[in-house]
């Protein structure tokens, strides 16, 4: 089963998206956007930039948990992962984003 982007609207009328792996697990989440068009542009940016390993930053949270962010060509963060239990699982998450994002369909749940 292929991955997909879910585009949603929050309770405070902002838009956001998540990239889900084929198993339905969220592997990347966006920031909140004021306009739906900006969220859609964010999805396109993830699709484009996920193919480049150099766009991923491997980071460590305050509690020591590894996570990653994906940046666009302009350096802006377009997605962030969950916190992982190890660097190996974080790296597997990056590989999953690289594999899933470019060809994933968008499930628009805002209507």
XYZ file of N, CA, C and O in Angstrom:
444
model
N 0.842 -1.190 0.000
C 0.000 0.000 0.000
C 0.882 1.247 0.000
O 1.833 1.346 0.756
N 0.540 2.187 -0.867
C 1.337 3.403 -0.999
C 1.006 4.402 0.106
O -0.058 4.362 0.711
N 1.942 5.304 0.337
C 1.708 6.374 1.302
C 0.765 7.414 0.723
O 0.393 7.358 -0.452
N 0.357 8.353 1.580
C -0.509 9.438 1.105
C -0.353 10.637 2.023
O 0.073 10.533 3.171
N -0.702 11.787 1.478
C -0.790 13.017 2.257
C -2.241 13.183 2.680
O -3.144 13.012 1.869
N -2.458 13.535 3.938
C -3.788 13.900 4.399
C -3.783 15.403 4.668
O -2.986 15.889 5.468
N -4.661 16.114 3.986
C -4.813 17.554 4.151
C -6.050 17.786 5.007
O -7.136 17.312 4.669
N -5.869 18.494 6.134
C -6.965 18.676 7.078
C -7.085 20.135 7.507
O -6.166 20.921 7.322
N -8.231 20.431 8.119
C -8.491 21.759 8.673
C -8.636 21.596 10.187
O -9.369 20.729 10.659
N -7.943 22.445 10.936
C -7.986 22.367 12.394
C -9.240 23.050 12.940
O -9.959 23.737 12.210
N -9.471 22.886 14.226
C -10.628 23.498 14.872
C -10.567 25.027 14.832
O -11.594 25.684 14.888
N -9.357 25.583 14.736
C -9.225 27.045 14.663
C -9.075 27.532 13.215
O -8.513 28.589 12.965
N -9.591 26.741 12.278
C -9.671 27.106 10.860
C -8.320 27.287 10.171
O -8.206 28.067 9.228
N -7.309 26.589 10.625
C -6.024 26.587 9.928
C -5.873 25.245 9.224
O -6.543 24.275 9.549
N -4.983 25.211 8.242
C -4.797 24.018 7.428
C -3.450 23.388 7.747
O -2.471 24.082 8.031
N -3.394 22.061 7.675
C -2.151 21.329 7.905
C -2.215 20.011 7.159
O -3.291 19.589 6.722
N -1.064 19.386 7.018
C -1.029 18.079 6.363
C -0.098 17.132 7.094
O 0.777 17.556 7.849
N -0.339 15.860 6.853
C 0.520 14.794 7.363
C 0.830 13.861 6.210
O -0.010 13.638 5.340
N 2.038 13.319 6.221
C 2.410 12.279 5.275
C 2.317 10.955 6.012
O 2.949 10.781 7.063
N 1.516 10.045 5.480
C 1.349 8.730 6.078
C 2.061 7.692 5.234
O 1.996 7.722 3.998
N 2.726 6.766 5.898
C 3.351 5.637 5.213
C 2.249 4.677 4.770
O 1.081 4.831 5.140
N 2.625 3.679 4.013
C 1.666 2.698 3.521
C 0.904 1.988 4.618
O -0.223 1.546 4.427
N 1.501 1.898 5.810
C 0.841 1.232 6.940
C -0.066 2.175 7.730
O -0.625 1.794 8.755
N -0.198 3.432 7.270
C -1.067 4.392 7.922
C -0.410 5.202 9.023
O -1.034 6.088 9.604
N 0.854 4.943 9.312
C 1.554 5.675 10.368
C 2.024 7.031 9.843
O 2.558 7.141 8.750
N 1.828 8.081 10.653
C 2.287 9.415 10.281
C 3.805 9.469 10.353
O 4.396 9.125 11.376
N 4.444 9.890 9.260
C 5.906 9.968 9.225
C 6.419 11.397 9.074
O 7.606 11.643 9.258
N 5.516 12.342 8.775
C 5.907 13.750 8.652
C 4.661 14.605 8.836
O 3.603 14.274 8.320
N 4.798 15.706 9.581
C 3.682 16.628 9.809
C 4.117 18.044 9.467
O 5.278 18.405 9.642
N 3.153 18.837 9.036
C 3.440 20.225 8.658
C 3.158 21.176 9.806
O 2.595 20.806 10.841
N 3.487 22.435 9.563
C 3.068 23.524 10.438
C 1.611 23.837 10.122
O 1.020 23.245 9.216
N 1.031 24.786 10.842
C -0.325 25.256 10.549
C -0.234 26.396 9.538
O 0.615 27.274 9.656
N -1.119 26.364 8.559
C -1.157 27.378 7.510
C -2.476 28.145 7.591
O -3.527 27.555 7.849
N -2.424 29.442 7.318
C -3.629 30.268 7.307
C -4.521 29.935 6.110
O -5.744 29.959 6.218
N -3.906 29.642 4.968
C -4.660 29.399 3.732
C -4.428 27.988 3.221
O -3.317 27.459 3.309
N -5.477 27.411 2.676
C -5.384 26.060 2.112
C -4.347 25.999 1.001
O -3.588 25.038 0.904
N -4.290 27.038 0.183
C -3.333 27.065 -0.932
C -1.901 26.945 -0.423
O -1.066 26.296 -1.064
N -1.617 27.548 0.719
C -0.270 27.460 1.280
C 0.038 26.038 1.748
O 1.167 25.567 1.605
N -0.951 25.363 2.313
C -0.757 23.969 2.725
C -0.522 23.074 1.508
O 0.339 22.198 1.523
N -1.270 23.321 0.447
C -1.081 22.559 -0.795
C 0.324 22.803 -1.351
O 1.001 21.862 -1.797
N 0.780 24.048 -1.305
C 2.149 24.350 -1.739
C 3.166 23.634 -0.862
O 4.212 23.193 -1.347
N 2.879 23.525 0.430
C 3.752 22.792 1.340
C 3.864 21.328 0.957
O 4.955 20.744 0.993
N 2.754 20.721 0.586
C 2.769 19.322 0.136
C 3.650 19.182 -1.095
O 4.479 18.266 -1.181
N 3.488 20.088 -2.046
C 4.308 20.032 -3.266
C 5.791 20.201 -2.933
O 6.647 19.548 -3.541
N 6.093 21.040 -1.969
C 7.477 21.239 -1.550
C 8.047 19.972 -0.923
O 9.195 19.595 -1.181
N 7.246 19.290 -0.110
C 7.697 18.025 0.485
C 7.965 17.003 -0.618
O 9.007 16.334 -0.621
N 7.034 16.893 -1.572
C 7.217 15.937 -2.671
C 8.527 16.203 -3.411
O 9.259 15.277 -3.756
N 8.810 17.470 -3.660
C 9.998 17.862 -4.418
C 11.289 17.663 -3.623
O 12.280 17.158 -4.144
N 11.289 18.053 -2.361
C 12.517 18.059 -1.570
C 12.835 16.739 -0.880
O 13.975 16.507 -0.486
N 11.848 15.862 -0.745
C 12.064 14.593 -0.043
C 13.047 13.678 -0.764
O 13.628 12.788 -0.140
N 13.246 13.896 -2.044
C 14.160 13.045 -2.807
C 15.631 13.371 -2.530
O 16.523 12.617 -2.906
N 15.896 14.501 -1.866
C 17.271 14.937 -1.620
C 17.647 14.734 -0.155
O 17.127 15.417 0.731
N 18.564 13.817 0.091
C 18.981 13.501 1.460
C 19.502 14.730 2.196
O 19.321 14.859 3.415
N 20.122 15.656 1.480
C 20.680 16.848 2.093
C 19.644 17.819 2.638
O 19.995 18.760 3.363
N 18.378 17.613 2.317
C 17.307 18.494 2.811
C 16.824 18.090 4.210
O 16.040 18.797 4.819
N 17.267 16.937 4.687
C 16.851 16.456 6.004
C 17.866 16.871 7.060
O 19.069 16.713 6.869
N 17.371 17.391 8.178
C 18.219 17.691 9.331
C 17.908 16.683 10.422
O 16.742 16.541 10.827
N 18.937 15.986 10.878
C 18.792 15.025 11.971
C 19.033 15.765 13.280
O 20.104 16.323 13.487
N 18.029 15.776 14.133
C 18.062 16.571 15.352
C 17.780 15.712 16.580
O 17.369 14.558 16.461
N 17.987 16.320 17.753
C 17.706 15.651 19.016
C 16.847 16.566 19.874
O 17.161 17.747 20.052
N 15.753 16.026 20.391
C 14.844 16.797 21.230
C 15.428 17.037 22.614
O 16.452 16.462 22.988
N 14.757 17.882 23.380
C 15.205 18.211 24.730
C 15.313 16.979 25.624
O 16.128 16.936 26.532
N 14.479 15.983 25.353
C 14.507 14.763 26.161
C 15.486 13.717 25.615
O 15.540 12.598 26.106
N 16.247 14.094 24.581
C 17.230 13.189 24.002
C 16.709 12.323 22.867
O 17.451 11.534 22.297
N 15.428 12.472 22.524
C 14.840 11.663 21.451
C 15.227 12.203 20.085
O 15.105 13.401 19.830
N 15.661 11.326 19.201
C 15.986 11.757 17.831
C 14.719 12.075 17.030
O 13.681 11.442 17.221
N 14.824 13.053 16.147
C 13.765 13.380 15.197
C 14.415 14.060 14.000
O 15.629 14.266 13.981
N 13.621 14.392 12.993
C 14.176 15.084 11.831
C 13.206 16.127 11.315
O 12.012 16.097 11.602
N 13.764 17.066 10.558
C 12.962 18.035 9.821
C 13.357 17.940 8.350
O 14.454 17.486 8.013
N 12.453 18.367 7.494
C 12.697 18.449 6.054
C 12.611 19.912 5.671
O 11.632 20.587 6.006
N 13.649 20.401 4.991
C 13.690 21.805 4.579
C 13.536 21.927 3.069
O 13.987 21.072 2.309
N 12.927 23.047 2.675
C 12.828 23.392 1.260
C 14.157 23.982 0.805
O 15.054 24.221 1.616
N 14.265 24.247 -0.470
C 15.484 24.818 -1.028
C 15.858 26.156 -0.419
O 17.029 26.526 -0.362
N 14.855 26.892 0.093
C 15.116 28.200 0.697
C 15.471 28.096 2.182
O 15.642 29.100 2.852
N 15.557 26.871 2.688
C 15.937 26.659 4.082
C 14.778 26.614 5.053
O 14.958 26.348 6.240
N 13.557 26.868 4.576
C 12.383 26.841 5.453
C 11.966 25.398 5.735
O 11.911 24.560 4.840
N 11.660 25.106 6.995
C 11.186 23.771 7.373
C 9.785 23.570 6.824
O 8.896 24.385 7.051
N 9.575 22.472 6.088
C 8.260 22.165 5.517
C 7.612 20.960 6.182
O 6.455 20.658 5.925
N 8.354 20.266 7.044
C 7.786 19.134 7.757
C 8.696 18.675 8.866
O 9.910 18.880 8.820
N 8.075 18.088 9.890
C 8.822 17.566 11.033
C 8.294 16.183 11.380
O 7.096 15.919 11.264
N 9.193 15.333 11.837
C 8.809 13.985 12.216
C 8.326 13.928 13.651
O 8.398 14.907 14.396
N 7.895 12.761 14.034
C 7.627 12.452 15.436
C 8.965 12.268 16.152
O 10.014 12.279 15.513
N 8.927 12.076 17.435
C 10.131 11.725 18.193
C 10.328 10.215 18.083
O 9.363 9.450 18.168
N 11.556 9.797 17.892
C 11.870 8.385 17.745
C 12.626 7.870 18.968
O 13.209 8.648 19.727
N 12.645 6.556 19.102
C 13.313 5.935 20.251
C 14.807 5.744 20.020
O 15.558 5.544 20.972
N 15.233 5.804 18.754
C 16.654 5.620 18.451
C 17.004 6.319 17.151
O 16.120 6.666 16.359
N 18.305 6.520 16.932
C 18.753 7.117 15.676
C 18.434 6.210 14.497
O 18.111 6.683 13.409
N 18.492 4.898 14.719
C 18.198 3.954 13.639
C 16.741 4.062 13.184
O 16.466 4.041 11.976
N 15.809 4.189 14.126
C 14.405 4.317 13.731
C 14.152 5.680 13.094
O 13.341 5.788 12.177
N 14.847 6.723 13.559
C 14.738 8.035 12.915
C 15.223 7.941 11.473
O 14.580 8.454 10.558
N 16.358 7.290 11.257
C 16.896 7.161 9.902
C 15.960 6.352 9.014
O 15.825 6.637 7.819
N 15.281 5.364 9.596
C 14.289 4.600 8.841
C 13.099 5.491 8.480
O 12.518 5.358 7.395
N 12.754 6.431 9.366
C 11.690 7.390 9.076
C 12.049 8.289 7.911
O 11.221 8.567 7.051
N 13.295 8.742 7.886
C 13.767 9.562 6.758
C 13.675 8.766 5.459
O 13.176 9.261 4.446
N 14.120 7.524 5.496
C 14.056 6.670 4.305
C 12.608 6.481 3.853
O 12.324 6.466 2.647
N 11.704 6.372 4.805
C 10.288 6.208 4.470
C 9.729 7.465 3.807
O 8.979 7.381 2.830
N 10.096 8.646 4.314
C 9.656 9.894 3.679
C 10.224 9.980 2.265
O 9.505 10.315 1.315
N 11.498 9.645 2.112
C 12.119 9.701 0.787
C 11.416 8.766 -0.191
O 11.251 9.090 -1.365
N 10.992 7.599 0.297
C 10.339 6.612 -0.567
C 8.880 6.968 -0.847
O 8.391 6.751 -1.963
N 8.184 7.486 0.152
C 6.738 7.700 0.032
C 6.330 9.047 -0.549
O 5.368 9.129 -1.306
N 7.012 10.118 -0.162
C 6.522 11.465 -0.488
C 6.406 11.764 -1.982
O 5.373 12.293 -2.406
N 7.424 11.488 -2.793
C 7.360 11.961 -4.186
C 6.133 11.517 -4.967
O 5.571 12.301 -5.730
N 5.659 10.297 -4.774
C 4.538 9.808 -5.567
C 3.226 9.701 -4.825
O 2.260 9.145 -5.360
N 3.155 10.238 -3.622
C 1.943 10.083 -2.819
C 0.805 10.970 -3.283
O 1.007 12.139 -3.622
N -0.390 10.415 -3.252
C -1.597 11.164 -3.573
C -1.993 12.022 -2.375
O -1.537 11.780 -1.246
N -2.849 13.000 -2.623
C -3.351 13.876 -1.563
C -4.799 13.534 -1.258
O -5.647 13.540 -2.164
N -5.077 13.219 -0.009
C -6.429 12.957 0.471
C -6.913 14.237 1.139
O -6.571 14.522 2.284
N -7.693 15.028 0.411
C -8.168 16.324 0.917
C -9.393 16.098 1.792
O -10.473 15.771 1.308
N -9.211 16.297 3.094
C -10.301 16.084 4.046
C -10.871 17.410 4.564
O -11.512 17.448 5.604
N -10.653 18.492 3.807
C -11.092 19.809 4.258
C -12.500 20.176 3.795
O -13.068 21.143 4.281
N -13.034 19.412 2.863
C -14.363 19.771 2.302
C -15.493 19.342 3.215
O -15.395 18.431 3.969
